[in-house]
Short mmCIF file of C-alpha atoms (C1' of nucleotides) in Angstrom, two decimals:
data_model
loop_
_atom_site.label_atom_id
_atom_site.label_comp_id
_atom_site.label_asym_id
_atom_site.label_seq_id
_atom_site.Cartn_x
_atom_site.Cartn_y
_atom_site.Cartn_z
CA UNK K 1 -17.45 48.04 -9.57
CA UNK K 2 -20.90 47.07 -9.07
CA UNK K 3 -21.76 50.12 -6.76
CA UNK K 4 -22.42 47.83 -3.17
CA UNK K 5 -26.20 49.15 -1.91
CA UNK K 6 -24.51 50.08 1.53
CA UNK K 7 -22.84 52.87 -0.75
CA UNK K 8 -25.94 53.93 -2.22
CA UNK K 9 -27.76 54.26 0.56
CA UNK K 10 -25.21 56.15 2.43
CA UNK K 11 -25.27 58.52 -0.63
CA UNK K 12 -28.79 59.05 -0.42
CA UNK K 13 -29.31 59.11 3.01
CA UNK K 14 -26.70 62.31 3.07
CA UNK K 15 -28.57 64.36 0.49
CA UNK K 16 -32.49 63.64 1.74
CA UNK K 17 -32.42 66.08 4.12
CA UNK K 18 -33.48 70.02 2.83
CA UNK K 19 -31.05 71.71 5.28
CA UNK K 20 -28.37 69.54 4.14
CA UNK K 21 -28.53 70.14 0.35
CA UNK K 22 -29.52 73.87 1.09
CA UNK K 23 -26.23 73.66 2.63
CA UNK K 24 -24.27 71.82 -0.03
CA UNK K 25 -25.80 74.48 -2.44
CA UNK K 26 -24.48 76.79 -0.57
CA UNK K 27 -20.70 75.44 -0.72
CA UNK K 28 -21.08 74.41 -4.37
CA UNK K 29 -20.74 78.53 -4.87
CA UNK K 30 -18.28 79.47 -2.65
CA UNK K 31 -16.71 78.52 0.35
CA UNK K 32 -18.68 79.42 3.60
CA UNK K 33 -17.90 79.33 7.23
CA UNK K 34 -19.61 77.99 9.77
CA UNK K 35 -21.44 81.00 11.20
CA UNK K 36 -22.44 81.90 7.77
CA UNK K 37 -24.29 78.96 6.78
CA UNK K 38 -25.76 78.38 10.13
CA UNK K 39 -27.59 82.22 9.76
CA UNK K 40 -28.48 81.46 5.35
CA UNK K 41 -29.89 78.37 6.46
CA UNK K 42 -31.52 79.57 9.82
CA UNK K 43 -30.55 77.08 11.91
CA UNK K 44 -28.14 77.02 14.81
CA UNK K 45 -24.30 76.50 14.40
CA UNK K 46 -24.69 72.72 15.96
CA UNK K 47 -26.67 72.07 13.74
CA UNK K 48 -24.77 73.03 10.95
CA UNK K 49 -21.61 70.65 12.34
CA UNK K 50 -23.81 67.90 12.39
CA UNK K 51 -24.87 68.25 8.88
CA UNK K 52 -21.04 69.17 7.73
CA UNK K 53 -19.87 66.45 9.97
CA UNK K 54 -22.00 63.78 7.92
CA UNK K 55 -20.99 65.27 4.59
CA UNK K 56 -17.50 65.28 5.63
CA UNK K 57 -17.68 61.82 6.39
CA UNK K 58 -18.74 60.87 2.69
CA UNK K 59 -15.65 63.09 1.54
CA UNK K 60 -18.47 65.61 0.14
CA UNK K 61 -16.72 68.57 1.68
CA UNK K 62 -13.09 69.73 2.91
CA UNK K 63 -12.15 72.39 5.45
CA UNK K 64 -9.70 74.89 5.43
CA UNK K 65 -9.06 76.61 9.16
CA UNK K 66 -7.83 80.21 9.23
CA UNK K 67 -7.61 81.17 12.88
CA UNK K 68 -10.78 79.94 14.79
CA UNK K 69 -12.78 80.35 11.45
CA UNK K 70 -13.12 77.05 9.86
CA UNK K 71 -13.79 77.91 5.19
CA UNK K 72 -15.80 74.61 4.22
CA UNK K 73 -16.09 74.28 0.26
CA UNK K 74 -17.85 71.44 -1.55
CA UNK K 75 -16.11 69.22 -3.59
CA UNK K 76 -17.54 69.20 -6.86
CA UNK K 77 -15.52 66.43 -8.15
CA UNK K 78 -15.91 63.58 -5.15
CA UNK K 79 -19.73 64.33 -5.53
CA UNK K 80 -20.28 63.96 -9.13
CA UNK K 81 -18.01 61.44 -9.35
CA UNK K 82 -20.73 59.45 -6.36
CA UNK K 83 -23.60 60.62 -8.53
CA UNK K 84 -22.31 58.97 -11.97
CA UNK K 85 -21.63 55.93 -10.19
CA UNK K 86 -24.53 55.87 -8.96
CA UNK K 87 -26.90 56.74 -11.35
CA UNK K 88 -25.19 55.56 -13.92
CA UNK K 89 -26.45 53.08 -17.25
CA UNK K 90 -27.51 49.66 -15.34
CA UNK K 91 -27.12 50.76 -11.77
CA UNK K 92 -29.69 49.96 -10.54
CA UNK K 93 -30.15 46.86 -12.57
CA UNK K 94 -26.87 45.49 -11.38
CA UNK K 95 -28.38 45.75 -7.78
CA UNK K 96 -31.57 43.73 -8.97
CA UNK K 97 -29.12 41.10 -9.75
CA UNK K 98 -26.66 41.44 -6.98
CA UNK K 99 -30.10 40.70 -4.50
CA UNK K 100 -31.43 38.54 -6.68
CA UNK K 101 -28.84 35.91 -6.39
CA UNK K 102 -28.46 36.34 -2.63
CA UNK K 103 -32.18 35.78 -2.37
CA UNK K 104 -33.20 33.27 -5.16
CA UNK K 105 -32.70 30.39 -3.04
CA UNK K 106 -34.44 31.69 -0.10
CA UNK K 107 -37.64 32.44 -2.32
CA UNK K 108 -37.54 28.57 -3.88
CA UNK K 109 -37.20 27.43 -0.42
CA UNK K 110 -40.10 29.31 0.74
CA UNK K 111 -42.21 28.55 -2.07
CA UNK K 112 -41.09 24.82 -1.26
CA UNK K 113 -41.90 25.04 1.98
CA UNK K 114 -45.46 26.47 1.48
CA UNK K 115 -46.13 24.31 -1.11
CA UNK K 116 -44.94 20.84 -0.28
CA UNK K 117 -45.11 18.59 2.66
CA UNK K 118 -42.04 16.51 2.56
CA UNK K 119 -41.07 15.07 -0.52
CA UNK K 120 -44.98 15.62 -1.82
CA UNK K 121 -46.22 18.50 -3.64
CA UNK K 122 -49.72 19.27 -1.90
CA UNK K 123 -51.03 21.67 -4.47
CA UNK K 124 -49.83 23.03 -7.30
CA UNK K 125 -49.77 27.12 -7.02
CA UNK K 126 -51.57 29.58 -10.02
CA UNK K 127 -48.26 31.20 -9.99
CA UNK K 128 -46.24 30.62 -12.83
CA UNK K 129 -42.87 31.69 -10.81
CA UNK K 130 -43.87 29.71 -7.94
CA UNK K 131 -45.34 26.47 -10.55
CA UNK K 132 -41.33 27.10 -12.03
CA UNK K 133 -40.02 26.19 -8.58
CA UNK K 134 -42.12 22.85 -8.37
CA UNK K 135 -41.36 21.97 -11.92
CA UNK K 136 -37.44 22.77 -11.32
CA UNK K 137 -37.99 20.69 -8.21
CA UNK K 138 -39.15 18.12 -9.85
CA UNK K 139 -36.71 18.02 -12.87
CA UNK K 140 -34.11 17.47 -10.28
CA UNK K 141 -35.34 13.91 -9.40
CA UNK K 142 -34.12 12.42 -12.60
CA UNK K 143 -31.01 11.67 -13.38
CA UNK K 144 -29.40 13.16 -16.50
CA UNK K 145 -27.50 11.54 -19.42
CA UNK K 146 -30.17 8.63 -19.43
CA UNK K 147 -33.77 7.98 -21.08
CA UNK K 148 -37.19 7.13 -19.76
CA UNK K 149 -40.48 5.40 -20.95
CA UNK K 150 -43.68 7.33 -19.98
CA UNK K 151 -44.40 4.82 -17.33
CA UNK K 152 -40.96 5.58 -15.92
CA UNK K 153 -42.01 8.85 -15.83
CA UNK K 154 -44.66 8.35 -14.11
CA UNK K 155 -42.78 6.25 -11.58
CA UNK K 156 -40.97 9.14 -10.61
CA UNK K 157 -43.26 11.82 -10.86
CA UNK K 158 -46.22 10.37 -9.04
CA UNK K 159 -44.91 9.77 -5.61
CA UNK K 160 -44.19 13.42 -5.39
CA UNK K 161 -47.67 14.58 -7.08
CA UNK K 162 -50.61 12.76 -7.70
CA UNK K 163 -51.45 14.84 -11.16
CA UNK K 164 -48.09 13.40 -12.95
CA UNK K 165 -49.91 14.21 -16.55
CA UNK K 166 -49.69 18.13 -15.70
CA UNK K 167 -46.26 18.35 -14.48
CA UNK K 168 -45.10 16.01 -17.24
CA UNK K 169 -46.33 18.14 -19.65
CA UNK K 170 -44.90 21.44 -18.24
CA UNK K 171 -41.42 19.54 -18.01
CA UNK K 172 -41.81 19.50 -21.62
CA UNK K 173 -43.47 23.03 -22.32
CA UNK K 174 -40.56 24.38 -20.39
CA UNK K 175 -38.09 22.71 -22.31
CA UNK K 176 -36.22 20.71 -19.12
CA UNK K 177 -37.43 17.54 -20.83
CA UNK K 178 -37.42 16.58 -24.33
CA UNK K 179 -38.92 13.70 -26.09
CA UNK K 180 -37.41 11.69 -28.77
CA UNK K 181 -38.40 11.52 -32.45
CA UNK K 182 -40.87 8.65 -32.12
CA UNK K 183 -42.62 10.56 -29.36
CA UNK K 184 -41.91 7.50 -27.49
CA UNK K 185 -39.20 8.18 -24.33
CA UNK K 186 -38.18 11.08 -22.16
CA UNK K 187 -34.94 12.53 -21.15
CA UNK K 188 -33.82 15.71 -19.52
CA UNK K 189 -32.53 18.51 -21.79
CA UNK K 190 -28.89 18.04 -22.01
CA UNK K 191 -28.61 21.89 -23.40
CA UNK K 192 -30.54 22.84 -20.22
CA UNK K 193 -29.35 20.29 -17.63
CA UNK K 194 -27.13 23.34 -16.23
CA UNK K 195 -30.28 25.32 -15.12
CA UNK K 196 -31.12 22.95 -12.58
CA UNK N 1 -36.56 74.25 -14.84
CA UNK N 2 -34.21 75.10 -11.39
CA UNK N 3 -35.02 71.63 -9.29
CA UNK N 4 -37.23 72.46 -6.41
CA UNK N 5 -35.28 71.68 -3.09
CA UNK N 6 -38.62 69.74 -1.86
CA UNK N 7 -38.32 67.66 -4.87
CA UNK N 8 -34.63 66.39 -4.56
CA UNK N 9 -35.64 65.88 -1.24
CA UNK N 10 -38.29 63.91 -1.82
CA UNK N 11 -36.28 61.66 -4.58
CA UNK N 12 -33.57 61.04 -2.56
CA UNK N 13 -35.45 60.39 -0.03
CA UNK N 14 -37.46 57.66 -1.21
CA UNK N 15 -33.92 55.93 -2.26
CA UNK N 16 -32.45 56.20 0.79
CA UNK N 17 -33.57 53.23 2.29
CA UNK N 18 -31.97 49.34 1.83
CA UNK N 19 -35.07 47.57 1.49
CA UNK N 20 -36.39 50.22 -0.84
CA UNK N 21 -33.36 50.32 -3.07
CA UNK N 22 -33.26 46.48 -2.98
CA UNK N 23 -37.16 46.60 -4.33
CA UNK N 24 -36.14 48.89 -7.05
CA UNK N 25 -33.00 46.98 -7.86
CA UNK N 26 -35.43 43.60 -8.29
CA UNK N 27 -38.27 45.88 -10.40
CA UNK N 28 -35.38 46.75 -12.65
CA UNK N 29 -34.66 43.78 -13.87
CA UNK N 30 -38.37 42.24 -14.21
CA UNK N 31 -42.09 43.07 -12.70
CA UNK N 32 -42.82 41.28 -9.51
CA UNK N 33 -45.59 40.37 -7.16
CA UNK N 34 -45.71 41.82 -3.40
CA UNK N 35 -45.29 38.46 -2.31
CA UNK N 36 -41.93 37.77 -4.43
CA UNK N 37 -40.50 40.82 -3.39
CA UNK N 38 -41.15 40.12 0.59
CA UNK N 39 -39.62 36.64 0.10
CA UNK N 40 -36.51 37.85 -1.63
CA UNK N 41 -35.66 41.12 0.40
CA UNK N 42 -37.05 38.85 3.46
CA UNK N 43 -39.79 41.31 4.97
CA UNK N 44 -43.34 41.14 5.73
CA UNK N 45 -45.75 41.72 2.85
CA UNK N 46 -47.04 44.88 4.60
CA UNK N 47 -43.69 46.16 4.73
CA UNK N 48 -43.44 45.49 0.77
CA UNK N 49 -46.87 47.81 0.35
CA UNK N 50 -45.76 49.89 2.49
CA UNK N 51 -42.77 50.94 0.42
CA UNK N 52 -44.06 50.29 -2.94
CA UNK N 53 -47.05 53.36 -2.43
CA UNK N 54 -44.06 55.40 -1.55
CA UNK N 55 -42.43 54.59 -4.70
CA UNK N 56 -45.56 54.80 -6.32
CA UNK N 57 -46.41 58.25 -5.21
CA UNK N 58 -43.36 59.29 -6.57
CA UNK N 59 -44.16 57.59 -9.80
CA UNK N 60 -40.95 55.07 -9.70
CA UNK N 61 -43.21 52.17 -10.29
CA UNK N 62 -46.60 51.45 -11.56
CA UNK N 63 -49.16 48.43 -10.98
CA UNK N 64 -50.73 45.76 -13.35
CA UNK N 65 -53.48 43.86 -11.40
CA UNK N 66 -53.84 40.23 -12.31
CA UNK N 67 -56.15 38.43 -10.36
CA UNK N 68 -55.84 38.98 -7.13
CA UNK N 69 -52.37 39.42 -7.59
CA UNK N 70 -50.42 42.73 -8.26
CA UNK N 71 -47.54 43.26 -10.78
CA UNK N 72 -45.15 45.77 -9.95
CA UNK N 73 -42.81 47.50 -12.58
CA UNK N 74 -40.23 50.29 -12.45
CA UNK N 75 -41.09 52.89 -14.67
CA UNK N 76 -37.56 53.43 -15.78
CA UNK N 77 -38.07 56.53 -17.74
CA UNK N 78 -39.39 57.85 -14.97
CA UNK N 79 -36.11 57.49 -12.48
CA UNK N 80 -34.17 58.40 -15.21
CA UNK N 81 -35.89 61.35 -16.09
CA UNK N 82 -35.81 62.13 -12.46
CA UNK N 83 -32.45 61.57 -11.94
CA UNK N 84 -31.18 63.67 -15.01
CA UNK N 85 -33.05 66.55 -13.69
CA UNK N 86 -31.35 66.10 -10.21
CA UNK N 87 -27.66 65.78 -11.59
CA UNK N 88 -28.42 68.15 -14.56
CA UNK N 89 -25.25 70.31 -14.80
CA UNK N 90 -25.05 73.00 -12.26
CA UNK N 91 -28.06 71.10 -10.44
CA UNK N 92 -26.66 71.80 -7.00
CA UNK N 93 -25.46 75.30 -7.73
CA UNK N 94 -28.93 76.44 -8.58
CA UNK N 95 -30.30 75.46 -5.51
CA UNK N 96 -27.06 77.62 -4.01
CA UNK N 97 -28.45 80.82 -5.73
CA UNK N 98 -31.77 79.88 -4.84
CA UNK N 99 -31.13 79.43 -1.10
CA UNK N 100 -28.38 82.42 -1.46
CA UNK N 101 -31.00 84.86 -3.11
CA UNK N 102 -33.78 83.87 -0.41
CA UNK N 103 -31.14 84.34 2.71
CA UNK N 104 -28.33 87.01 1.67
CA UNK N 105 -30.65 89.97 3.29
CA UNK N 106 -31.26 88.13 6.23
CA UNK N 107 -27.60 87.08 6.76
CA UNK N 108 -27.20 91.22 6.53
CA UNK N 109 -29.81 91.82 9.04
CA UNK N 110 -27.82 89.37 11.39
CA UNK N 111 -24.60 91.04 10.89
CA UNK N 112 -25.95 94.42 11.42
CA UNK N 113 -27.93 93.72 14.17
CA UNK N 114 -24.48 92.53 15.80
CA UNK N 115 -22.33 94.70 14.90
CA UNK N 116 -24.34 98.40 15.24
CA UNK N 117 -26.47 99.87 17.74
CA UNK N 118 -29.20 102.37 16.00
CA UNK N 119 -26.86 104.01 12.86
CA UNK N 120 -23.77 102.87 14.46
CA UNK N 121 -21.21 100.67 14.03
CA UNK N 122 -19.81 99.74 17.54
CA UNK N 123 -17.26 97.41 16.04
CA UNK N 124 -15.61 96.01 12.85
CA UNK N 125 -16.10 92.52 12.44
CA UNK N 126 -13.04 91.15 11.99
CA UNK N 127 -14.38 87.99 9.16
CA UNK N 128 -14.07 89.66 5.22
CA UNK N 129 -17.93 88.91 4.57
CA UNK N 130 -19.06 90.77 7.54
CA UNK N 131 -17.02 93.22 7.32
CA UNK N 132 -18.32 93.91 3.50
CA UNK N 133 -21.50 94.33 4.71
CA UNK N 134 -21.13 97.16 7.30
CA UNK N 135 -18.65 98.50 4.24
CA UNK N 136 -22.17 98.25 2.12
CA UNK N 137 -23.69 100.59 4.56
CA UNK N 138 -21.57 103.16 5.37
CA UNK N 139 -21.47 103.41 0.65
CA UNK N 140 -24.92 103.66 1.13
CA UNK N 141 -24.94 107.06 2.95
CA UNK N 142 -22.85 108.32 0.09
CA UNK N 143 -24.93 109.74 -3.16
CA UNK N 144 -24.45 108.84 -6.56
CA UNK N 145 -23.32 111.32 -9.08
CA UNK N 146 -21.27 114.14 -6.72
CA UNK N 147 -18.02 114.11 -5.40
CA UNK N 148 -16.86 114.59 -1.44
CA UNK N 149 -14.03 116.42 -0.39
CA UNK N 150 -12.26 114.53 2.20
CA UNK N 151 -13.50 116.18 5.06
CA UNK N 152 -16.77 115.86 3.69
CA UNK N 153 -16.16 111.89 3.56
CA UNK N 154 -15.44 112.17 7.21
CA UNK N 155 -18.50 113.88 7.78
CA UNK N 156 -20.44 111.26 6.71
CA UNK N 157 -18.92 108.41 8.39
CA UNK N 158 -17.60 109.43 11.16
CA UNK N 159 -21.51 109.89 12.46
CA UNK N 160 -21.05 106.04 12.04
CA UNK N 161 -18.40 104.83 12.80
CA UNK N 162 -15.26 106.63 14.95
CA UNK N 163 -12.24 105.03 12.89
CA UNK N 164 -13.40 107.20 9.51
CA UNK N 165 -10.12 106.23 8.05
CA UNK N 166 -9.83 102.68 8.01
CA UNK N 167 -13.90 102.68 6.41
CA UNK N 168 -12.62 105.02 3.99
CA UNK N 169 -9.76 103.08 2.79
CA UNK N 170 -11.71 100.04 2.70
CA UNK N 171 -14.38 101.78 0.64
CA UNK N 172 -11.90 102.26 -1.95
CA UNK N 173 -9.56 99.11 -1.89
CA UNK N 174 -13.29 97.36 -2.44
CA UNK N 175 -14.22 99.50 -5.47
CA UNK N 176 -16.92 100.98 -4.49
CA UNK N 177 -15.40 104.45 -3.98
CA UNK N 178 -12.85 106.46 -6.25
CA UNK N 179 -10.61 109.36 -6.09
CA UNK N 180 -9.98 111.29 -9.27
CA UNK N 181 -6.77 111.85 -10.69
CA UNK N 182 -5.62 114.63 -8.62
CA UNK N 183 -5.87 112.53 -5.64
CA UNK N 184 -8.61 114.79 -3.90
CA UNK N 185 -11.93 113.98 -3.81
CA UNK N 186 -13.96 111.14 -3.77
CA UNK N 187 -16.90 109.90 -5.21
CA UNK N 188 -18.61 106.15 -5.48
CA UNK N 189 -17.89 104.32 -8.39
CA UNK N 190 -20.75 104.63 -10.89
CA UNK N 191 -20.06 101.28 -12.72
CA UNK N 192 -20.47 99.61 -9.01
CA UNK N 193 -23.47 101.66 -7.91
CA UNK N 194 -26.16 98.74 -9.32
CA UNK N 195 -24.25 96.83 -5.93
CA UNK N 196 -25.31 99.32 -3.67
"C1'" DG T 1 -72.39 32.42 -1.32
"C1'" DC T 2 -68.60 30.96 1.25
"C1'" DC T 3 -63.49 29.88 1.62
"C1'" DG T 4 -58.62 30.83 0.66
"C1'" DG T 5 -55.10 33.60 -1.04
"C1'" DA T 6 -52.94 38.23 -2.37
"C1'" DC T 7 -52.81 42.56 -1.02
"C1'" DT T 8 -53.62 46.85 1.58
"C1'" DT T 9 -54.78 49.50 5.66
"C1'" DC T 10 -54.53 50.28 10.62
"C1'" DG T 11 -52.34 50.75 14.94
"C1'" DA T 12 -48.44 49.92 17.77
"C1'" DT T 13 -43.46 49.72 18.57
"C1'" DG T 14 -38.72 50.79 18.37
"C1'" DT T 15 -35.10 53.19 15.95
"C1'" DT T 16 -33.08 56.72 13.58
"C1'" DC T 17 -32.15 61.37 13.25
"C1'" DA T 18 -32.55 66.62 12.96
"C1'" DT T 19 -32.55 70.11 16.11
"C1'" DC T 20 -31.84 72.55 20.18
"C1'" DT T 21 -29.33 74.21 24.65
"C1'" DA T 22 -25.46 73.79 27.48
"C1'" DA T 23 -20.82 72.70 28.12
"C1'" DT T 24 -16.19 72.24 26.09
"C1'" DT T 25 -12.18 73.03 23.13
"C1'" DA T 26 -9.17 75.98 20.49
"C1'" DG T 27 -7.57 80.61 18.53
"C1'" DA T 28 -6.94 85.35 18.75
"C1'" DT T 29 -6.79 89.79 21.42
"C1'" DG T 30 -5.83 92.92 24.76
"C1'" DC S 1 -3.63 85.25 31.78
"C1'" DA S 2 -8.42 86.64 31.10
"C1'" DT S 3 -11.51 87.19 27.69
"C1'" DC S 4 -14.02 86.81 23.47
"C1'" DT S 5 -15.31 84.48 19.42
"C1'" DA S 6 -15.86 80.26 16.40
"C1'" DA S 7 -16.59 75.72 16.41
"C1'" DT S 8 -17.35 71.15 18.09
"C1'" DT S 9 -19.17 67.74 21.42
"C1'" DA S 10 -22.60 66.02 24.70
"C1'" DG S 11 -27.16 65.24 26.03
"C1'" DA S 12 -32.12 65.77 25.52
"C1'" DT S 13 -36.30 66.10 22.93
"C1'" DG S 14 -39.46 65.32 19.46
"C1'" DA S 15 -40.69 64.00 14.86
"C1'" DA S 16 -40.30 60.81 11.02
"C1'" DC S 17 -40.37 56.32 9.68
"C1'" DA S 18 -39.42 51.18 8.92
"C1'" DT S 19 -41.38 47.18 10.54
"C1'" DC S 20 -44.64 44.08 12.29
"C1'" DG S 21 -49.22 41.63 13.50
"C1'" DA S 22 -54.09 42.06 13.06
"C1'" DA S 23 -57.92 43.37 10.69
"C1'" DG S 24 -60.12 44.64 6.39
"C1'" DT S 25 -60.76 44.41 1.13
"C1'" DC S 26 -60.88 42.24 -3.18
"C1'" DC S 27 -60.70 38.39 -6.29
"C1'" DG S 28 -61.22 33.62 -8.00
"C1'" DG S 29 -62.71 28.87 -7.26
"C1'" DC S 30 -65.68 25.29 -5.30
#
DNA sequence: GCCGGACTTCGATGTTCATCTAATTAGATG
DNA sequence: CATCTAATTAGATGAACATCGAAGTCCGGC
């Protein structure tokens, strides 16, 4: 399970407020009633429903009601199992990635957008990340599983960018394009075709 | 170290937000710019700043200036480090003595304050905890190191508290008062005295 | 030395939320 | 049944805060 952000915020959110953990410390040593926390704490019993209310709702804590008394005790085992989850190894890595997809295509499209007008590149940005969008960009226009002279090259690259020398050569330095032996014709990287 | 409430607080705090925790997912996996980040969690660059000094001032992430551009990195060691100290074993019980220690007396001073007029108790609580506390008082009128008759018991609690004879059984079925072996006078337990 | 871009700071806005008082429900007691 | 106590719910208030646009700062290029 790749621990969905809407989780980890919800576990967060629950524990960044100093009443509420004051109160959870509380529980995690023995059970405690309403009344009780509400006068440790120093706040008024409302209060303390609200805050056991939201716990509750995370499965945090569990009551026990003995007449009109109501016995809330923490449970230890639903919140460390939250915390390992969450904090656990890559977790927060895997939520780099898990936005990072979502959002990759929305960032090239922006970068497109600032940076082109049409089908022409205006300017090329200082930006390596953003340059990488360009380049990819232009990768895309030729067609794999074929070769191309340099003035074929040029024939594509040029309508989209006047400086068709850079871009050519970071095709290359990139490794999207390849040149043959002889130094002689292009082609697109067939071990890299799948990036684009 | 114990964990300082304020400091959980603050750590959880600063996580407990979706664009944040997106930001620090997207850090984890490689440094960005402001202007990345604000395309790919789709916010305004000032809302980007905005967050990363609060992650910053917690020391999450540091800067690398490039230009007039600004790399942001997670300092992982630093959210780990963090978030070991939060979850370290009994994390969450320590603040529970901590807050317990702090409050106990004034959770007394509540109960008493209900329950007596002047030296008086006008009425047993009917809840254990409260009830152990009035118990606490009337053990406290008793001295350490001499017995009591049992009309000598009553003497000193029925000043207190009319119904001598329920305090004085409770007294005993809590521990803190014993009868010697003949069954005729009392006196409080010396190995519970440090209580007292 | 001026222009453009990347970033931060400022000020304003709207929302979320902790806290309180007052009113309500539900249990226990006489 | 009337009453008292414990707790929750409802409603109101105020503070914290995420977000934005506008203005300010800082840097590199022409």
């Amino acid at each position: 399970m790749p621990a969905e952000i809407a989780t980890l915020v919800a576990f967060f959110k629950v524990l960044a407020d100093a009443t509420r953990l004051r109160i959870v410390g509380l529980l995690a040593v023995e059970e405690r009633s309403v009344d009780e926390l509400a006068t440790l704490v120093e706040v008024r019993p409302p209060t303390v429903s609200h805050h056991l209310s939201k716990l509750k709702k995370l499965g945090l804590v569990s009551v026990r009601s003995e007449g009109s008394t109501r016995w809330y005790r923490l449970e230890i085992e639903a919140v460390e199992r939250l915390a390992r989850e969450v904090l656990a190894g890559e977790g927060l890595t895997s939520i780099g990635d898990e936005v990072e997809a979502a959002a990759e295509d929305a960032y090239a499209l922006k970068v497109m957008q600032t940076f082109m007008e049409g089908d022409r590149i205006t300017q090329l940005p200082r930006q390596w990340r953003k340059k990488m969008v360009l380049v990819r960009y232009v990768a895309q226009q030729f067609e794999p599983d074929r070769t191309y002279t340099e003035p074929e090259v040029k024939a594509v690259i040029a309508p989209i960018h006047a400086d068709h020398v850079t871009l050519r050569r970071l095709l290359v330095d990139v490794g999207w394009m390849v040149r043959d032996k002889a130094g002689r014709e292009y082609r697109l990287n067939p071990e890299r075709v799948a990036e684009l």
